[in-house]
CSV table of C-alpha atoms and ligand atoms in Angstrom, one decimal:
chain,number,residue,atom,x,y,z
A,180,MET,CA,-21.7,-33.6,-9.0
A,181,ASN,CA,-23.2,-32.5,-5.8
A,182,GLY,CA,-26.6,-32.2,-4.2
A,183,TYR,CA,-26.6,-28.5,-4.3
A,184,ASP,CA,-29.0,-27.7,-7.2
A,185,GLU,CA,-31.7,-30.1,-6.1
A,186,ARG,CA,-31.7,-29.0,-2.5
A,187,MET,CA,-31.5,-25.3,-3.4
A,188,THR,CA,-34.1,-22.8,-3.0
A,189,ARG,CA,-32.2,-19.6,-2.7
A,190,LEU,CA,-32.0,-18.2,0.8
A,191,SER,CA,-31.3,-14.5,1.5
A,192,ILE,CA,-29.8,-13.0,4.6
A,193,ASP,CA,-31.6,-10.3,6.7
A,194,ALA,CA,-29.9,-7.0,5.7
A,195,ASP,CA,-31.2,-5.1,8.8
A,196,ARG,CA,-30.0,-7.8,11.2
A,197,LEU,CA,-26.5,-7.9,9.5
A,198,TYR,CA,-26.2,-4.1,9.7
A,199,ALA,CA,-27.4,-4.0,13.3
A,200,SER,CA,-24.7,-6.5,14.2
A,201,LEU,CA,-22.0,-4.3,12.5
A,202,ASP,CA,-23.3,-1.4,14.6
A,203,GLY,CA,-23.2,-3.6,17.7
A,204,LEU,CA,-19.6,-4.6,17.3
A,205,GLY,CA,-18.7,-1.1,16.1
A,206,ALA,CA,-19.8,0.3,19.4
A,207,ILE,CA,-17.0,-1.6,21.1
A,208,GLY,CA,-13.8,0.5,21.0
A,209,ALA,CA,-15.7,3.5,19.6
A,210,TYR,CA,-13.8,6.8,20.0
A,211,HIS,CA,-14.3,10.4,18.9
A,212,ASP,CA,-12.1,11.1,15.9
A,213,GLU,CA,-11.1,14.7,16.1
A,214,PRO,CA,-10.1,15.3,12.4
A,215,THR,CA,-13.4,14.0,11.0
A,216,GLY,CA,-15.7,14.8,13.9
A,217,LEU,CA,-17.0,11.2,13.5
A,218,THR,CA,-17.2,8.2,15.8
A,219,GLY,CA,-14.5,5.8,14.8
A,220,VAL,CA,-13.4,2.3,16.0
A,221,ARG,CA,-10.2,1.6,17.8
A,222,ARG,CA,-9.7,-2.0,18.6
A,223,LEU,CA,-6.0,-2.7,18.3
A,224,ALA,CA,-5.2,-6.4,18.5
A,225,LEU,CA,-5.2,-7.9,22.0
A,226,THR,CA,-6.0,-4.6,23.8
A,227,ALA,CA,-8.9,-4.5,26.3
A,228,GLU,CA,-11.1,-3.2,23.5
A,229,ASP,CA,-10.2,-6.2,21.3
A,230,GLY,CA,-10.9,-8.5,24.3
A,231,ALA,CA,-14.4,-7.0,24.7
A,232,GLY,CA,-15.0,-7.3,20.9
A,233,ARG,CA,-13.9,-10.9,21.0
A,234,ARG,CA,-16.2,-11.7,23.9
A,235,HIS,CA,-19.1,-10.0,22.1
A,236,VAL,CA,-18.5,-12.1,19.0
A,237,VAL,CA,-18.0,-15.3,20.9
A,238,ALA,CA,-21.3,-14.8,22.7
A,239,ALA,CA,-23.0,-14.3,19.3
A,240,MET,CA,-21.4,-17.5,18.1
A,241,ARG,CA,-22.6,-19.5,21.1
A,242,ALA,CA,-26.1,-18.0,20.8
A,243,LEU,CA,-26.2,-19.5,17.3
A,244,GLY,CA,-25.4,-22.9,18.8
A,245,LEU,CA,-21.9,-23.0,17.4
A,246,ALA,CA,-19.0,-24.9,19.1
A,247,VAL,CA,-16.2,-22.4,19.8
A,248,THR,CA,-12.5,-23.2,19.9
A,249,VAL,CA,-9.7,-20.8,20.6
A,250,ASP,CA,-6.2,-21.8,19.5
A,251,ARG,CA,-2.8,-20.9,20.9
A,252,ILE,CA,-2.4,-17.7,18.9
A,253,GLY,CA,-6.0,-16.6,19.8
A,254,ASN,CA,-7.7,-17.4,16.5
A,255,VAL,CA,-11.3,-18.3,17.2
A,256,TYR,CA,-13.2,-20.9,15.2
A,257,ALA,CA,-17.0,-21.5,15.6
A,258,ARG,CA,-18.4,-24.7,14.0
A,259,ARG,CA,-21.8,-25.7,12.8
A,260,GLU,CA,-22.1,-29.4,12.2
A,261,GLY,CA,-23.2,-30.7,8.8
A,262,ARG,CA,-24.9,-33.9,7.7
A,263,ASP,CA,-21.6,-35.7,7.2
A,264,PRO,CA,-19.3,-35.1,10.2
A,265,ARG,CA,-16.3,-36.7,8.4
A,266,ALA,CA,-16.5,-34.1,5.6
A,267,LYS,CA,-14.0,-31.1,5.8
A,268,PRO,CA,-15.8,-27.9,6.7
A,269,VAL,CA,-16.3,-24.8,4.6
A,270,MET,CA,-14.8,-21.9,6.4
A,271,MET,CA,-15.7,-18.2,6.4
A,272,GLY,CA,-13.7,-15.7,8.3
A,273,SER,CA,-11.8,-12.4,8.6
A,274,HIS,CA,-10.7,-10.3,11.6
A,275,ILE,CA,-12.2,-8.0,14.2
A,276,ASP,CA,-9.0,-6.2,15.3
A,277,SER,CA,-8.6,-2.7,13.8
A,278,VAL,CA,-6.1,0.0,13.1
A,279,ALA,CA,-6.3,2.9,15.5
A,280,THR,CA,-8.5,5.0,13.2
A,281,ALA,CA,-10.9,2.5,11.8
A,282,GLY,CA,-14.5,2.3,10.6
A,283,ARG,CA,-16.8,-0.5,11.5
A,284,PHE,CA,-16.6,-2.6,8.3
A,285,ASP,CA,-13.0,-3.7,7.7
A,286,GLY,CA,-12.8,-7.3,8.7
A,287,CYS,CA,-16.0,-7.2,10.8
A,288,LEU,CA,-18.1,-7.6,7.6
A,289,GLY,CA,-16.5,-11.0,6.9
A,290,VAL,CA,-16.9,-12.3,10.5
A,291,LEU,CA,-20.4,-10.9,11.2
A,292,GLY,CA,-21.4,-11.8,7.6
A,293,GLY,CA,-20.3,-15.3,8.3
A,294,LEU,CA,-22.5,-15.4,11.4
A,295,GLU,CA,-25.4,-13.9,9.4
A,296,VAL,CA,-25.0,-16.8,6.9
A,297,VAL,CA,-25.2,-19.3,9.8
A,298,ARG,CA,-28.2,-17.4,11.3
A,299,THR,CA,-30.0,-17.6,7.9
A,300,LEU,CA,-29.3,-21.3,7.6
A,301,ASN,CA,-30.5,-21.9,11.1
A,302,ASP,CA,-33.7,-20.0,10.5
A,303,ALA,CA,-34.4,-22.0,7.4
A,304,GLN,CA,-33.4,-25.2,9.2
A,305,ARG,CA,-31.1,-26.0,6.4
A,306,VAL,CA,-28.3,-28.4,7.3
A,307,THR,CA,-25.5,-28.5,4.8
A,308,ARG,CA,-23.6,-31.7,4.0
A,309,ARG,CA,-20.3,-30.2,5.2
A,310,PRO,CA,-19.8,-28.5,8.5
A,311,ILE,CA,-19.5,-24.7,8.4
A,312,VAL,CA,-16.9,-22.8,10.4
A,313,VAL,CA,-16.8,-19.0,11.0
A,314,ALA,CA,-13.4,-17.8,12.1
A,315,PHE,CA,-11.7,-14.6,13.2
A,316,PHE,CA,-7.9,-14.3,13.2
A,317,THR,CA,-5.6,-12.5,15.6
A,318,GLU,CA,-3.8,-9.2,14.6
A,319,GLU,CA,-4.7,-9.1,10.9
A,320,GLU,CA,-3.9,-5.4,10.8
A,321,GLY,CA,-0.3,-5.6,12.0
A,322,ALA,CA,-1.1,-2.2,13.6
A,323,ARG,CA,0.1,-3.2,17.0
A,324,PHE,CA,2.7,-5.9,16.6
A,325,SER,CA,4.1,-4.7,13.3
A,326,THR,CA,3.4,-7.6,11.0
A,327,ASP,CA,0.1,-8.2,9.3
A,328,MET,CA,-2.1,-11.4,9.1
A,329,LEU,CA,-0.3,-12.7,12.2
A,330,GLY,CA,-2.9,-15.2,13.4
A,331,SER,CA,-3.8,-16.6,10.0
A,332,ALA,CA,-0.1,-16.8,9.0
A,333,VAL,CA,0.5,-19.0,12.1
A,334,ALA,CA,-2.5,-21.2,11.2
A,335,ALA,CA,-1.1,-21.5,7.7
A,336,LYS,CA,2.4,-22.3,9.1
A,337,ARG,CA,4.1,-19.3,7.4
A,338,ILE,CA,5.0,-17.9,10.8
A,339,ALA,CA,6.1,-20.2,13.7
A,340,LEU,CA,4.0,-19.9,16.9
A,341,GLU,CA,7.0,-19.1,19.1
A,342,THR,CA,8.0,-16.3,16.7
A,343,ALA,CA,4.5,-14.9,16.7
A,344,TRP,CA,4.3,-15.1,20.5
A,345,SER,CA,7.5,-13.2,21.0
A,346,ARG,CA,6.6,-10.2,18.8
A,347,THR,CA,6.4,-7.0,20.8
A,348,ASP,CA,4.4,-3.8,20.6
A,349,ARG,CA,6.0,-0.4,21.1
A,350,ALA,CA,5.7,-0.7,24.9
A,351,GLY,CA,7.6,-4.0,24.8
A,352,LYS,CA,4.6,-6.2,25.6
A,353,THR,CA,4.6,-9.6,23.9
A,354,VAL,CA,1.8,-11.2,21.9
A,355,LYS,CA,1.7,-14.1,24.3
A,356,SER,CA,1.4,-12.0,27.4
A,357,GLU,CA,-1.3,-9.9,25.8
A,358,LEU,CA,-3.2,-13.0,24.7
A,359,GLU,CA,-3.1,-14.1,28.3
A,360,ALA,CA,-4.1,-10.7,29.6
A,361,ILE,CA,-7.4,-10.7,27.6
A,362,GLY,CA,-8.1,-14.4,28.2
A,363,PHE,CA,-7.6,-15.5,24.6
A,364,LEU,CA,-4.5,-17.7,24.9
A,365,GLY,CA,-6.4,-20.8,23.9
A,366,ASP,CA,-5.3,-24.4,24.0
A,367,ALA,CA,-6.3,-25.7,20.5
A,368,PRO,CA,-3.4,-26.5,18.2
A,369,VAL,CA,-2.6,-23.6,15.8
A,370,GLU,CA,-2.0,-25.7,12.8
A,371,LEU,CA,-5.2,-25.6,10.7
A,372,ASP,CA,-6.6,-28.8,9.5
A,373,PRO,CA,-7.2,-27.8,5.9
A,374,PRO,CA,-10.9,-26.9,5.3
A,375,HIS,CA,-12.6,-27.8,2.1
A,376,ALA,CA,-12.6,-24.2,1.1
A,377,TYR,CA,-12.4,-20.7,2.6
A,378,VAL,CA,-14.5,-17.6,1.6
A,379,GLU,CA,-14.1,-14.1,3.0
A,380,CYS,CA,-16.4,-11.1,2.3
A,381,HIS,CA,-14.7,-7.8,2.8
A,382,VAL,CA,-15.1,-4.1,1.9
A,383,GLU,CA,-12.9,-3.2,-1.1
A,384,GLN,CA,-11.1,-0.4,0.9
A,385,GLY,CA,-10.5,1.4,-2.4
A,386,PRO,CA,-12.3,3.4,-5.1
A,387,VAL,CA,-12.5,0.9,-8.0
A,388,LEU,CA,-15.9,-0.8,-7.5
A,389,ARG,CA,-17.8,2.3,-6.5
A,390,ALA,CA,-16.4,4.3,-9.5
A,391,ALA,CA,-17.4,1.5,-11.9
A,392,ASN,CA,-20.8,1.4,-10.1
A,393,VAL,CA,-20.7,-2.4,-9.6
A,394,ASP,CA,-22.1,-4.3,-6.7
A,395,ILE,CA,-19.6,-7.1,-6.3
A,396,GLY,CA,-15.8,-7.5,-6.7
A,397,VAL,CA,-14.8,-11.0,-7.8
A,398,VAL,CA,-11.3,-11.0,-6.2
A,399,THR,CA,-8.7,-12.7,-8.3
A,400,GLY,CA,-5.8,-12.4,-5.8
A,401,VAL,CA,-3.9,-10.2,-3.5
A,402,GLN,CA,-0.8,-8.1,-4.4
A,403,ALA,CA,2.7,-8.6,-3.0
A,404,ILE,CA,3.5,-6.5,0.1
A,405,ALA,CA,6.7,-5.4,1.8
A,406,TRP,CA,7.0,-3.5,5.1
A,407,HIS,CA,10.3,-2.0,6.4
A,408,GLU,CA,11.0,-0.4,9.7
A,409,LEU,CA,13.9,2.0,9.6
A,410,VAL,CA,15.9,3.5,12.4
A,411,ILE,CA,18.0,6.4,11.2
A,412,THR,CA,20.6,7.7,13.6
A,413,GLY,CA,22.5,11.0,13.3
A,414,ARG,CA,23.6,13.7,15.7
A,415,SER,CA,21.5,16.2,17.6
A,416,ALA,CA,22.6,19.9,17.4
A,417,HIS,CA,21.3,23.4,17.9
A,418,ALA,CA,19.1,24.5,15.0
A,419,GLY,CA,20.4,28.1,15.0
A,420,THR,CA,24.1,27.7,15.5
A,421,THR,CA,25.0,24.6,13.6
A,422,PRO,CA,26.0,25.2,10.0
A,423,MET,CA,24.2,23.0,7.5
A,424,ASP,CA,27.3,21.3,6.2
A,425,LEU,CA,28.3,20.2,9.7
A,426,ARG,CA,25.0,18.4,10.4
A,427,ARG,CA,24.3,14.7,10.4
A,428,ASP,CA,20.5,15.1,10.2
A,429,PRO,CA,18.5,11.8,10.1
A,430,GLY,CA,15.4,13.9,9.2
A,431,ILE,CA,17.0,14.8,5.8
A,432,ALA,CA,17.7,11.2,5.2
A,433,ALA,CA,14.1,10.2,6.0
A,434,ALA,CA,12.8,12.9,3.7
A,435,ARG,CA,15.1,11.8,0.9
A,436,ILE,CA,14.0,8.2,1.2
A,437,GLN,CA,10.3,9.3,1.1
A,438,LEU,CA,10.9,11.4,-2.1
A,439,TYR,CA,12.9,8.6,-3.6
A,440,LEU,CA,10.0,6.2,-3.2
A,441,ARG,CA,7.7,8.7,-5.0
A,442,ALA,CA,10.2,9.1,-7.8
A,443,MET,CA,10.5,5.3,-8.2
A,444,VAL,CA,6.7,5.2,-8.5
A,445,LEU,CA,6.5,8.1,-10.9
A,446,SER,CA,9.4,6.9,-13.1
A,447,GLY,CA,7.1,4.1,-14.3
A,448,ARG,CA,10.1,1.7,-14.1
A,449,TYR,CA,7.9,-0.7,-12.1
A,450,THR,CA,4.7,0.1,-14.0
A,451,LYS,CA,2.1,2.5,-12.6
A,452,GLN,CA,0.9,-0.1,-10.2
A,453,LEU,CA,3.8,0.3,-7.7
A,454,ARG,CA,2.5,1.8,-4.5
A,455,ALA,CA,4.8,3.2,-1.8
A,456,THR,CA,3.8,4.8,1.5
A,457,VAL,CA,5.7,6.2,4.5
A,458,GLY,CA,3.1,6.0,7.3
A,459,VAL,CA,5.2,6.7,10.3
A,460,THR,CA,8.0,9.2,10.9
A,461,GLN,CA,9.0,9.8,14.5
A,462,TYR,CA,11.6,12.4,15.2
A,463,SER,CA,13.6,12.4,18.4
A,464,PRO,CA,13.8,14.5,20.4
A,465,GLY,CA,11.1,16.1,18.2
A,466,LEU,CA,11.7,19.8,19.1
A,467,VAL,CA,11.4,22.9,16.9
A,468,ASN,CA,14.9,24.1,17.5
A,469,VAL,CA,16.8,20.9,17.7
A,470,VAL,CA,18.3,18.9,14.8
A,471,PRO,CA,17.0,15.4,15.4
A,472,ASN,CA,19.3,12.6,16.4
A,473,ARG,CA,17.0,9.8,15.5
A,474,VAL,CA,14.1,9.1,13.1
A,475,GLN,CA,12.1,6.0,13.2
A,476,MET,CA,10.1,5.5,10.0
A,477,THR,CA,8.0,2.8,8.2
A,478,VAL,CA,7.9,2.0,4.5
A,479,ASP,CA,5.1,0.1,2.8
A,480,VAL,CA,5.7,-1.0,-0.8
A,481,ARG,CA,3.3,-3.1,-2.9
A,482,HIS,CA,2.9,-4.4,-6.4
A,483,PRO,CA,0.5,-7.0,-7.9
A,484,ASP,CA,3.5,-8.9,-9.3
A,485,ASP,CA,6.1,-10.1,-6.8
A,486,GLU,CA,8.9,-10.2,-9.4
A,487,VAL,CA,8.4,-6.5,-10.0
A,488,LEU,CA,8.2,-5.8,-6.2
A,489,LYS,CA,11.5,-7.7,-5.8
A,490,LYS,CA,13.2,-5.5,-8.4
A,491,ALA,CA,11.8,-2.3,-6.8
A,492,LEU,CA,13.2,-3.4,-3.4
A,493,GLY,CA,16.4,-4.3,-5.1
A,494,GLU,CA,16.7,-0.6,-6.0
A,495,LEU,CA,15.4,0.8,-2.7
A,496,VAL,CA,17.6,-1.1,-0.2
A,497,PRO,CA,20.9,0.1,-1.8
A,498,PHE,CA,19.4,3.6,-1.7
A,499,TYR,CA,19.2,3.4,2.1
A,500,ALA,CA,22.9,2.8,2.2
A,501,LYS,CA,23.6,5.6,-0.3
A,502,VAL,CA,21.6,8.1,1.8
A,503,ALA,CA,23.4,6.9,4.9
A,504,GLU,CA,26.8,7.6,3.4
A,505,GLU,CA,25.8,10.9,1.8
A,506,GLU,CA,24.1,12.3,4.9
A,507,ARG,CA,26.6,10.7,7.3
A,508,VAL,CA,24.0,9.0,9.3
A,509,GLU,CA,23.3,5.3,10.1
A,510,VAL,CA,20.3,3.6,8.5
A,511,GLN,CA,19.2,0.3,9.9
A,512,HIS,CA,16.3,-1.4,8.3
A,513,LYS,CA,14.3,-4.4,9.3
A,514,VAL,CA,11.8,-6.3,7.2
A,515,THR,CA,8.6,-6.5,9.3
A,516,ALA,CA,6.3,-8.0,6.7
A,517,ARG,CA,6.8,-9.6,3.3
A,518,THR,CA,4.2,-11.6,1.4
A,519,PRO,CA,4.2,-12.5,-2.3
A,520,ASP,CA,1.3,-11.9,-4.6
A,521,ILE,CA,-1.2,-14.8,-4.5
A,522,ALA,CA,-4.0,-15.9,-6.8
A,523,PHE,CA,-7.3,-17.2,-5.4
A,524,ALA,CA,-8.7,-20.6,-6.4
A,525,PRO,CA,-10.3,-20.5,-9.9
A,526,ARG,CA,-13.2,-22.6,-8.5
A,527,VAL,CA,-14.0,-20.1,-5.8
A,528,GLN,CA,-13.7,-17.1,-8.2
A,529,GLU,CA,-16.0,-18.8,-10.6
A,530,LEU,CA,-18.6,-19.4,-7.8
A,531,VAL,CA,-18.5,-15.8,-6.7
A,532,LEU,CA,-19.0,-14.6,-10.2
A,533,ARG,CA,-21.8,-17.0,-11.0
A,534,HIS,CA,-23.7,-16.3,-7.9
A,535,ALA,CA,-23.3,-12.5,-8.3
A,536,GLU,CA,-24.7,-13.0,-11.8
A,537,GLY,CA,-27.4,-15.3,-10.5
A,538,ARG,CA,-28.7,-12.6,-8.1
A,539,GLY,CA,-28.7,-10.0,-10.9
A,540,LEU,CA,-25.8,-8.1,-9.3
A,541,SER,CA,-23.2,-6.4,-11.4
A,542,PHE,CA,-19.6,-7.4,-10.8
A,543,LYS,CA,-16.0,-6.8,-11.7
A,544,LYS,CA,-12.8,-8.8,-11.3
A,545,ILE,CA,-10.3,-7.1,-9.1
A,546,VAL,CA,-6.9,-7.7,-7.4
A,547,SER,CA,-6.9,-6.8,-3.8
A,548,GLY,CA,-4.7,-3.9,-2.9
A,549,ALA,CA,-5.0,-4.6,0.9
A,550,GLY,CA,-3.7,-7.7,2.7
A,551,HIS,CA,-6.3,-10.2,3.9
A,552,ASP,CA,-6.5,-13.4,6.0
A,553,ALA,CA,-7.8,-15.1,2.8
A,554,GLN,CA,-4.3,-14.9,1.3
A,555,GLU,CA,-2.9,-17.0,4.1
A,556,MET,CA,-5.8,-19.5,3.8
A,557,ALA,CA,-5.0,-19.8,0.1
A,558,ALA,CA,-1.9,-21.7,1.1
A,559,VAL,CA,-4.0,-24.2,3.0
A,560,CYS,CA,-7.1,-24.7,0.9
A,561,PRO,CA,-9.0,-23.3,-2.1
A,562,ALA,CA,-9.8,-19.7,-1.0
A,563,GLY,CA,-11.5,-16.7,-2.4
A,564,MET,CA,-13.0,-13.3,-1.5
A,565,VAL,CA,-16.1,-11.3,-2.2
A,566,PHE,CA,-15.6,-7.5,-2.2
A,567,VAL,CA,-18.3,-4.9,-1.7
A,568,PRO,CA,-17.9,-1.3,-2.7
A,569,GLY,CA,-17.4,1.6,-0.2
A,570,GLU,CA,-18.7,5.1,-0.4
A,571,TYR,CA,-16.5,8.2,-0.4
A,572,GLU,CA,-14.0,6.7,-2.9
A,573,GLY,CA,-13.9,3.6,-0.7
A,574,ILE,CA,-12.0,5.3,2.0
A,575,SER,CA,-10.8,2.8,4.7
A,576,HIS,CA,-8.6,2.7,7.8
A,577,ASN,CA,-10.6,5.8,8.6
A,578,PRO,CA,-13.9,6.5,10.5
A,579,ARG,CA,-15.4,7.7,7.2
A,580,GLU,CA,-15.3,4.1,5.9
A,581,PHE,CA,-18.8,3.4,4.9
A,582,SER,CA,-20.7,0.8,2.9
A,583,THR,CA,-24.5,0.9,2.7
A,584,LYS,CA,-26.8,-1.8,4.1
A,585,GLU,CA,-27.6,-2.9,0.6
A,586,GLN,CA,-23.9,-3.1,-0.4
A,587,CYS,CA,-23.1,-5.2,2.6
A,588,ALA,CA,-26.1,-7.4,2.2
A,589,ASN,CA,-25.2,-8.1,-1.5
A,590,GLY,CA,-21.8,-9.3,-0.6
A,591,VAL,CA,-23.0,-11.5,2.3
A,592,ASN,CA,-25.8,-13.0,0.1
A,593,VAL,CA,-23.2,-13.9,-2.5
A,594,MET,CA,-21.0,-15.5,0.2
A,595,LEU,CA,-24.1,-17.4,1.4
A,596,ASP,CA,-24.7,-18.8,-2.1
A,597,VAL,CA,-21.0,-19.7,-2.5
A,598,VAL,CA,-20.8,-21.4,0.9
A,599,MET,CA,-24.1,-23.3,0.4
A,600,GLU,CA,-22.8,-24.7,-2.9
A,601,LEU,CA,-19.3,-25.5,-1.6
A,602,ALA,CA,-20.9,-27.2,1.5
A,603,GLU,CA,-22.8,-29.7,-0.7
A,604,GLU,CA,-19.7,-30.8,-2.6
A,605,GLU,CA,-18.8,-34.4,-2.4
A,606,GLY,CA,-15.7,-36.1,-1.0
A,607,VAL,CA,-14.1,-35.8,2.4
B,741,GLV,C1,-4.2,-4.4,5.8
B,741,GLV,O1,-5.3,-3.8,6.0
B,741,GLV,C2,-3.2,-3.9,4.9
B,741,GLV,O2,-3.4,-4.2,3.7
B,741,GLV,O3,-2.4,-3.1,5.3
B,742,MN,MN1,-9.3,-6.2,6.7
B,743,MN,MN1,-7.5,-3.2,7.6
């Protein structure tokens, strides 16, 4: 048993204050997005904009009286002491780095929501038994250094620190040098001392919750993900003079791979849940009248069941070789990210569900289609997530990403309830 029920009069966060904090962080790295005409957010990991965003959030952490530590991969942890300093903390967290075309909710809702939970507890002068930690992790997006959940994966020991430090962006800059450049190469050890539990509130980033008209997603787990980076090399030639059968065109190979991915999905061989995306194709030299000599492309394949994803990859990788042979090009592929499906702790799922219900909010169980820091934390401690719906079919990784003040507040209120209950649990 725990002291939670006795001590509990339900608190609620300040929705206006939370929303204002999302606007405040969203102003850092704001840019004009030509295609949508909207103001978007561009805070790629470890850029000057990310550095400014980090300093802004650290200042907010300190203003709340939290003790801030920065580890050697730049993960930031802010701690509020509890009544029992020996007890393991309850952690909330997410990320504040973004893709190059982001809105202001992805990741930030979890971090700023965590700080709003602390602010609410401070205002009510409520001291929990366990300490509470609010974290943000480095390069969750993988948009700059090509592998996602980098900081949380190092904290969870899936990726070694030296490996993470030596990753490079397209300009050849390393994670370590960029951490140094923005002043976030901390000295705390990266290996995370397992918290009591971890909870992350996040926008769904998809259409499911909004279409079902529910307030809260009880996240049961995260699907398996594979990222490949392909370099296809052929031979440049004049577009007008070179007969088609004499070409070695890497563009044709890239197109065949993309269409093959779609055919794999449509075949149903891997169930309808297989997802495949080619997000980058860069042709060199990239001229209208020149057969390219090189294509660099990315492939993102996902499935809720890792066994099924393995089978799909088992078909895809030999196809790279087949295309190489048939098109007389060279296809090199590198696995840049690979995570299995994970299930969140039943205890955390149950708490999310019960507190959503307790607040009279509608809810639905959902598997996350996107990757999250919570999946790394799940290897370290009981972990779970609270999803909130997004408008415009839940569009995300886009400046149109939008959740209302009420949608955000619902999610953070449920996180507050879950954290307050977990933070009263007994034991170390
Ligand atoms: C992270 O946002 C991902 O799922 O790609
Ligand atoms: Mn995210
Ligand atoms: Mn994202």
